[in-house]
Short mmCIF file of N, CA and C in Angstrom, two decimals:
data_model
loop_
_atom_site.label_atom_id
_atom_site.label_comp_id
_atom_site.label_asym_id
_atom_site.label_seq_id
_atom_site.Cartn_x
_atom_site.Cartn_y
_atom_site.Cartn_z
N LEU B 1 166.79 24.89 15.62
CA LEU B 1 167.68 24.65 14.50
C LEU B 1 168.46 23.38 14.79
N SER B 2 168.58 22.50 13.82
CA SER B 2 169.34 21.27 14.00
C SER B 2 170.08 20.93 12.72
N GLY B 3 171.08 20.09 12.83
CA GLY B 3 171.85 19.64 11.68
C GLY B 3 171.98 18.13 11.71
N LYS B 4 172.33 17.56 10.57
CA LYS B 4 172.54 16.12 10.52
C LYS B 4 173.60 15.80 9.47
N ALA B 5 174.29 14.69 9.69
CA ALA B 5 175.29 14.21 8.76
C ALA B 5 175.34 12.70 8.87
N GLY B 6 175.65 12.03 7.79
CA GLY B 6 175.72 10.58 7.83
C GLY B 6 176.00 9.99 6.48
N VAL B 7 175.75 8.71 6.36
CA VAL B 7 176.00 7.96 5.13
C VAL B 7 174.71 7.22 4.77
N ILE B 8 174.41 7.16 3.47
CA ILE B 8 173.27 6.39 2.99
C ILE B 8 173.73 5.38 1.95
N ARG B 9 172.95 4.36 1.77
CA ARG B 9 173.16 3.42 0.68
C ARG B 9 172.13 3.76 -0.39
N ALA B 10 172.59 4.20 -1.54
CA ALA B 10 171.70 4.60 -2.62
C ALA B 10 171.67 3.52 -3.69
N ARG B 11 170.48 3.15 -4.13
CA ARG B 11 170.33 2.18 -5.21
C ARG B 11 169.56 2.86 -6.33
N THR B 12 170.15 2.85 -7.51
CA THR B 12 169.51 3.43 -8.69
C THR B 12 169.21 2.31 -9.66
N SER B 13 167.99 2.30 -10.16
CA SER B 13 167.57 1.28 -11.11
C SER B 13 166.87 1.97 -12.27
N VAL B 14 167.28 1.64 -13.50
CA VAL B 14 166.71 2.26 -14.69
C VAL B 14 166.25 1.15 -15.63
N ASP B 15 164.99 1.18 -16.02
CA ASP B 15 164.44 0.24 -17.00
C ASP B 15 163.90 1.05 -18.17
N SER B 16 164.21 0.61 -19.38
CA SER B 16 163.68 1.31 -20.56
C SER B 16 163.20 0.28 -21.57
N THR B 17 162.14 0.65 -22.28
CA THR B 17 161.55 -0.24 -23.27
C THR B 17 161.28 0.55 -24.54
N ALA B 18 161.66 -0.03 -25.66
CA ALA B 18 161.37 0.53 -26.97
C ALA B 18 160.82 -0.63 -27.82
N PRO B 19 160.16 -0.33 -28.90
CA PRO B 19 159.63 -1.42 -29.73
C PRO B 19 160.75 -2.41 -30.11
N GLY B 20 160.60 -3.64 -29.66
CA GLY B 20 161.57 -4.69 -29.99
C GLY B 20 162.80 -4.75 -29.11
N ALA B 21 162.90 -3.88 -28.09
CA ALA B 21 164.10 -3.88 -27.25
C ALA B 21 163.75 -3.48 -25.82
N THR B 22 164.39 -4.14 -24.88
CA THR B 22 164.23 -3.81 -23.46
C THR B 22 165.61 -3.75 -22.83
N SER B 23 165.81 -2.77 -21.98
CA SER B 23 167.12 -2.60 -21.34
C SER B 23 166.91 -2.22 -19.88
N SER B 24 167.80 -2.72 -19.01
CA SER B 24 167.75 -2.31 -17.62
C SER B 24 169.16 -2.31 -17.05
N THR B 25 169.38 -1.42 -16.09
CA THR B 25 170.66 -1.33 -15.40
C THR B 25 170.42 -0.84 -13.98
N SER B 26 171.33 -1.14 -13.09
CA SER B 26 171.19 -0.67 -11.72
C SER B 26 172.57 -0.53 -11.11
N GLY B 27 172.63 0.18 -10.00
CA GLY B 27 173.89 0.37 -9.30
C GLY B 27 173.66 0.71 -7.84
N ASP B 28 174.54 0.25 -6.98
CA ASP B 28 174.50 0.55 -5.55
C ASP B 28 175.71 1.40 -5.20
N LYS B 29 175.51 2.31 -4.25
CA LYS B 29 176.61 3.17 -3.84
C LYS B 29 176.35 3.71 -2.44
N PHE B 30 177.40 3.85 -1.65
CA PHE B 30 177.30 4.55 -0.38
C PHE B 30 177.62 6.01 -0.63
N ALA B 31 176.82 6.91 -0.07
CA ALA B 31 176.98 8.34 -0.33
C ALA B 31 176.93 9.11 0.99
N PHE B 32 177.65 10.22 1.02
CA PHE B 32 177.64 11.12 2.18
C PHE B 32 176.37 11.96 2.13
N ARG B 33 175.77 12.18 3.30
CA ARG B 33 174.52 12.94 3.39
C ARG B 33 174.64 13.96 4.51
N TYR B 34 174.14 15.17 4.27
CA TYR B 34 174.13 16.20 5.31
C TYR B 34 172.91 17.10 5.10
N GLY B 35 172.53 17.79 6.16
CA GLY B 35 171.38 18.67 6.05
C GLY B 35 171.18 19.51 7.29
N ALA B 36 170.13 20.30 7.23
CA ALA B 36 169.77 21.18 8.35
C ALA B 36 168.25 21.27 8.41
N ALA B 37 167.75 21.62 9.59
CA ALA B 37 166.31 21.75 9.78
C ALA B 37 166.03 22.86 10.79
N PHE B 38 164.85 23.43 10.68
CA PHE B 38 164.40 24.35 11.73
C PHE B 38 162.94 24.07 12.01
N GLN B 39 162.54 24.36 13.23
CA GLN B 39 161.16 24.14 13.66
C GLN B 39 160.65 25.37 14.37
N ILE B 40 159.44 25.78 14.04
CA ILE B 40 158.79 26.91 14.69
C ILE B 40 157.54 26.38 15.39
N ASP B 41 157.46 26.57 16.70
CA ASP B 41 156.27 26.18 17.45
C ASP B 41 155.22 27.28 17.30
N LEU B 42 154.10 26.95 16.68
CA LEU B 42 153.03 27.93 16.45
C LEU B 42 152.10 28.02 17.66
N SER B 43 152.00 26.93 18.39
CA SER B 43 151.23 26.89 19.64
C SER B 43 151.77 25.71 20.45
N SER B 44 151.12 25.40 21.56
CA SER B 44 151.59 24.28 22.38
C SER B 44 151.31 22.93 21.71
N TRP B 45 150.44 22.89 20.70
CA TRP B 45 150.10 21.63 20.04
C TRP B 45 150.36 21.62 18.54
N LEU B 46 150.87 22.75 17.97
CA LEU B 46 151.07 22.85 16.53
C LEU B 46 152.44 23.47 16.22
N ALA B 47 153.15 22.88 15.24
CA ALA B 47 154.47 23.39 14.85
C ALA B 47 154.65 23.21 13.35
N PHE B 48 155.59 23.98 12.79
CA PHE B 48 156.01 23.84 11.39
C PHE B 48 157.48 23.48 11.38
N ARG B 49 157.87 22.49 10.57
CA ARG B 49 159.26 22.07 10.47
C ARG B 49 159.66 22.03 9.01
N ALA B 50 160.83 22.57 8.68
CA ALA B 50 161.38 22.53 7.32
C ALA B 50 162.75 21.86 7.38
N ASP B 51 163.01 20.98 6.42
CA ASP B 51 164.27 20.25 6.32
C ASP B 51 164.88 20.47 4.94
N ALA B 52 166.19 20.62 4.89
CA ALA B 52 166.94 20.65 3.64
C ALA B 52 168.04 19.61 3.75
N GLU B 53 168.22 18.82 2.69
CA GLU B 53 169.17 17.71 2.73
C GLU B 53 169.88 17.56 1.40
N VAL B 54 171.16 17.21 1.44
CA VAL B 54 171.95 16.95 0.24
C VAL B 54 172.55 15.55 0.37
N ASN B 55 172.39 14.75 -0.68
CA ASN B 55 173.02 13.44 -0.76
C ASN B 55 174.11 13.54 -1.83
N LYS B 56 175.37 13.61 -1.40
CA LYS B 56 176.50 13.85 -2.30
C LYS B 56 176.86 12.60 -3.07
N ASP B 57 177.03 12.75 -4.38
CA ASP B 57 177.49 11.67 -5.26
C ASP B 57 176.69 10.39 -5.06
N ALA B 58 175.37 10.51 -5.00
CA ALA B 58 174.52 9.36 -4.68
C ALA B 58 174.43 8.34 -5.82
N THR B 59 174.65 8.76 -7.05
CA THR B 59 174.63 7.83 -8.18
C THR B 59 175.49 8.37 -9.31
N LYS B 60 175.81 7.54 -10.25
CA LYS B 60 176.56 7.97 -11.42
C LYS B 60 175.58 8.32 -12.53
N GLY B 61 175.86 9.39 -13.24
CA GLY B 61 174.99 9.84 -14.31
C GLY B 61 174.86 8.83 -15.44
N SER B 62 175.85 7.94 -15.61
CA SER B 62 175.78 6.96 -16.69
C SER B 62 174.60 6.02 -16.52
N LEU B 63 174.12 5.84 -15.29
CA LEU B 63 172.96 4.98 -15.07
C LEU B 63 171.68 5.59 -15.60
N VAL B 64 171.63 6.91 -15.68
CA VAL B 64 170.43 7.58 -16.18
C VAL B 64 170.66 8.22 -17.55
N GLY B 65 171.72 7.80 -18.23
CA GLY B 65 171.96 8.21 -19.61
C GLY B 65 172.62 9.56 -19.79
N ILE B 66 173.25 10.12 -18.75
CA ILE B 66 173.89 11.43 -18.90
C ILE B 66 175.36 11.21 -19.27
N ASP B 67 176.22 11.04 -18.32
CA ASP B 67 177.61 10.67 -18.51
C ASP B 67 178.07 10.03 -17.21
N ASP B 68 179.35 9.88 -17.00
CA ASP B 68 179.82 9.18 -15.80
C ASP B 68 180.01 10.12 -14.61
N THR B 69 179.48 11.34 -14.68
CA THR B 69 179.58 12.30 -13.59
C THR B 69 178.72 11.86 -12.42
N ALA B 70 179.23 12.03 -11.20
CA ALA B 70 178.44 11.71 -10.01
C ALA B 70 177.35 12.76 -9.83
N LEU B 71 176.16 12.31 -9.42
CA LEU B 71 175.02 13.20 -9.27
C LEU B 71 174.68 13.39 -7.79
N ASP B 72 174.31 14.60 -7.41
CA ASP B 72 173.85 14.92 -6.06
C ASP B 72 172.32 14.99 -6.07
N TYR B 73 171.71 14.61 -4.97
CA TYR B 73 170.28 14.77 -4.80
C TYR B 73 170.04 15.77 -3.68
N ARG B 74 169.20 16.76 -3.96
CA ARG B 74 168.85 17.77 -2.96
C ARG B 74 167.36 17.67 -2.69
N VAL B 75 167.00 17.66 -1.41
CA VAL B 75 165.60 17.50 -1.01
C VAL B 75 165.25 18.59 0.00
N ILE B 76 164.11 19.25 -0.21
CA ILE B 76 163.58 20.22 0.75
C ILE B 76 162.15 19.78 1.09
N THR B 77 161.87 19.66 2.37
CA THR B 77 160.53 19.26 2.80
C THR B 77 160.00 20.21 3.85
N GLY B 78 158.70 20.31 3.92
CA GLY B 78 158.03 21.08 4.96
C GLY B 78 156.96 20.21 5.61
N ASN B 79 156.82 20.31 6.91
CA ASN B 79 155.89 19.47 7.65
C ASN B 79 155.09 20.29 8.65
N ILE B 80 153.84 19.93 8.81
CA ILE B 80 153.01 20.46 9.89
C ILE B 80 152.97 19.38 10.97
N LEU B 81 153.32 19.73 12.19
CA LEU B 81 153.36 18.76 13.29
C LEU B 81 152.23 19.05 14.28
N PHE B 82 151.48 18.00 14.61
CA PHE B 82 150.45 18.08 15.65
C PHE B 82 151.01 17.36 16.87
N LYS B 83 151.27 18.11 17.93
CA LYS B 83 151.89 17.53 19.13
C LYS B 83 150.81 17.13 20.13
N PHE B 84 151.00 15.94 20.71
CA PHE B 84 150.06 15.50 21.74
C PHE B 84 150.79 14.73 22.81
#
């Protein structure tokens, strides 16, 4: 079991096109990031690892057409590890 915490630089870019009109916007922001992971060794050469991560307030919703509320990103990944 392990944990992590840190800061990321998040860049959001949105481009949209409609007949006769093109629009684009972007924004940069530093966001707090934290998560946890666990790993199960299935054998001496094979393991499974799962990670869960949250990026707090990584972008503003106004960039993606919602409102000016800050948005969080949550990511869950699973990995098969071959150890050598």
